Tab-separated table of C-alpha atoms in Angstrom:
chain	number	residue	atom	x	y	z
A	1	UNK	CA	-40.636	-9.588	13.648
A	2	UNK	CA	-39.040	-12.473	11.731
A	3	UNK	CA	-35.494	-12.014	10.510
A	4	UNK	CA	-34.662	-12.308	6.866
A	5	UNK	CA	-32.065	-14.760	5.598
A	6	UNK	CA	-29.754	-11.811	4.785
A	7	UNK	CA	-29.915	-10.585	8.393
A	8	UNK	CA	-29.079	-14.071	9.669
A	9	UNK	CA	-26.084	-14.255	7.320
A	10	UNK	CA	-24.749	-10.989	8.756
A	11	UNK	CA	-24.538	-12.501	12.253
A	12	UNK	CA	-21.074	-13.687	13.254
A	13	UNK	CA	-20.759	-16.886	15.283
A	14	UNK	CA	-17.478	-17.217	17.163
A	15	UNK	CA	-16.293	-20.553	18.536
A	16	UNK	CA	-14.290	-20.521	21.776
A	17	UNK	CA	-13.038	-24.096	21.499
A	18	UNK	CA	-9.394	-23.070	21.790
A	19	UNK	CA	-9.954	-21.319	25.128
A	20	UNK	CA	-12.090	-24.152	26.490
A	21	UNK	CA	-9.476	-26.739	25.524
A	22	UNK	CA	-6.799	-24.693	27.256
A	23	UNK	CA	-8.920	-24.336	30.394
A	24	UNK	CA	-9.576	-28.079	30.418
A	25	UNK	CA	-5.890	-28.820	29.773
A	26	UNK	CA	-6.966	-30.973	26.827
A	27	UNK	CA	-5.618	-31.313	23.303
A	28	UNK	CA	-7.700	-31.344	20.160
A	29	UNK	CA	-6.616	-34.952	19.644
A	30	UNK	CA	-7.884	-35.958	23.093
A	31	UNK	CA	-11.204	-34.184	22.484
A	32	UNK	CA	-11.460	-35.923	19.126
A	33	UNK	CA	-11.169	-39.313	20.806
A	34	UNK	CA	-13.673	-38.428	23.520
A	35	UNK	CA	-16.369	-37.118	21.172
A	36	UNK	CA	-15.654	-39.415	18.196
A	37	UNK	CA	-15.216	-36.542	15.744
A	38	UNK	CA	-12.183	-36.230	13.481
A	39	UNK	CA	-9.384	-33.850	14.405
A	40	UNK	CA	-9.861	-32.202	10.997
A	41	UNK	CA	-13.527	-31.412	11.680
A	42	UNK	CA	-12.780	-30.138	15.188
A	43	UNK	CA	-9.979	-28.007	13.753
A	44	UNK	CA	-12.398	-26.477	11.243
A	45	UNK	CA	-14.732	-25.630	14.111
A	46	UNK	CA	-11.928	-24.257	16.288
A	47	UNK	CA	-10.619	-22.026	13.506
A	48	UNK	CA	-14.016	-20.667	12.505
A	49	UNK	CA	-14.212	-22.464	9.170
A	50	UNK	CA	-17.026	-24.938	9.949
A	51	UNK	CA	-20.245	-24.328	8.040
A	52	UNK	CA	-22.441	-26.418	10.364
A	53	UNK	CA	-22.388	-28.534	13.507
A	54	UNK	CA	-24.708	-31.364	14.512
A	55	UNK	CA	-26.539	-31.093	17.799
A	56	UNK	CA	-25.123	-34.479	18.819
A	57	UNK	CA	-21.589	-33.175	18.215
A	58	UNK	CA	-22.322	-29.960	20.082
A	59	UNK	CA	-23.728	-31.931	23.020
A	60	UNK	CA	-20.715	-34.280	23.063
A	61	UNK	CA	-18.210	-31.405	22.989
A	62	UNK	CA	-20.009	-29.584	25.797
A	63	UNK	CA	-20.153	-32.785	27.862
A	64	UNK	CA	-16.429	-33.523	27.346
A	65	UNK	CA	-15.417	-29.955	28.196
A	66	UNK	CA	-17.991	-29.586	30.994
A	67	UNK	CA	-19.397	-26.415	29.486
A	68	UNK	CA	-22.615	-25.017	28.064
A	69	UNK	CA	-23.326	-24.168	24.437
A	70	UNK	CA	-23.070	-20.469	25.310
A	71	UNK	CA	-19.549	-21.052	26.592
A	72	UNK	CA	-18.577	-22.658	23.282
A	73	UNK	CA	-20.373	-20.382	20.817
A	74	UNK	CA	-21.165	-16.676	20.860
A	75	UNK	CA	-23.369	-14.912	18.303
A	76	UNK	CA	-22.517	-11.330	17.390
A	77	UNK	CA	-25.105	-9.462	15.361
A	78	UNK	CA	-24.217	-6.460	13.244
């Protein structure tokens, strides 16, 4: 059964960038340089305020942190 837009909006996506940075012993500034994304945009993602992320950015972050998308993002459905 297809989900409605309202059901999709009720799902919570949590970003684990802070933990992954800590595990990689990397700063947000260093990640920014490696993936060519501004510190401000990475900070929005890290703090759960980003509204979207490009697949190219997601791929670059996962490559730099040697992780998978599922390590970076978790979806919680209500």
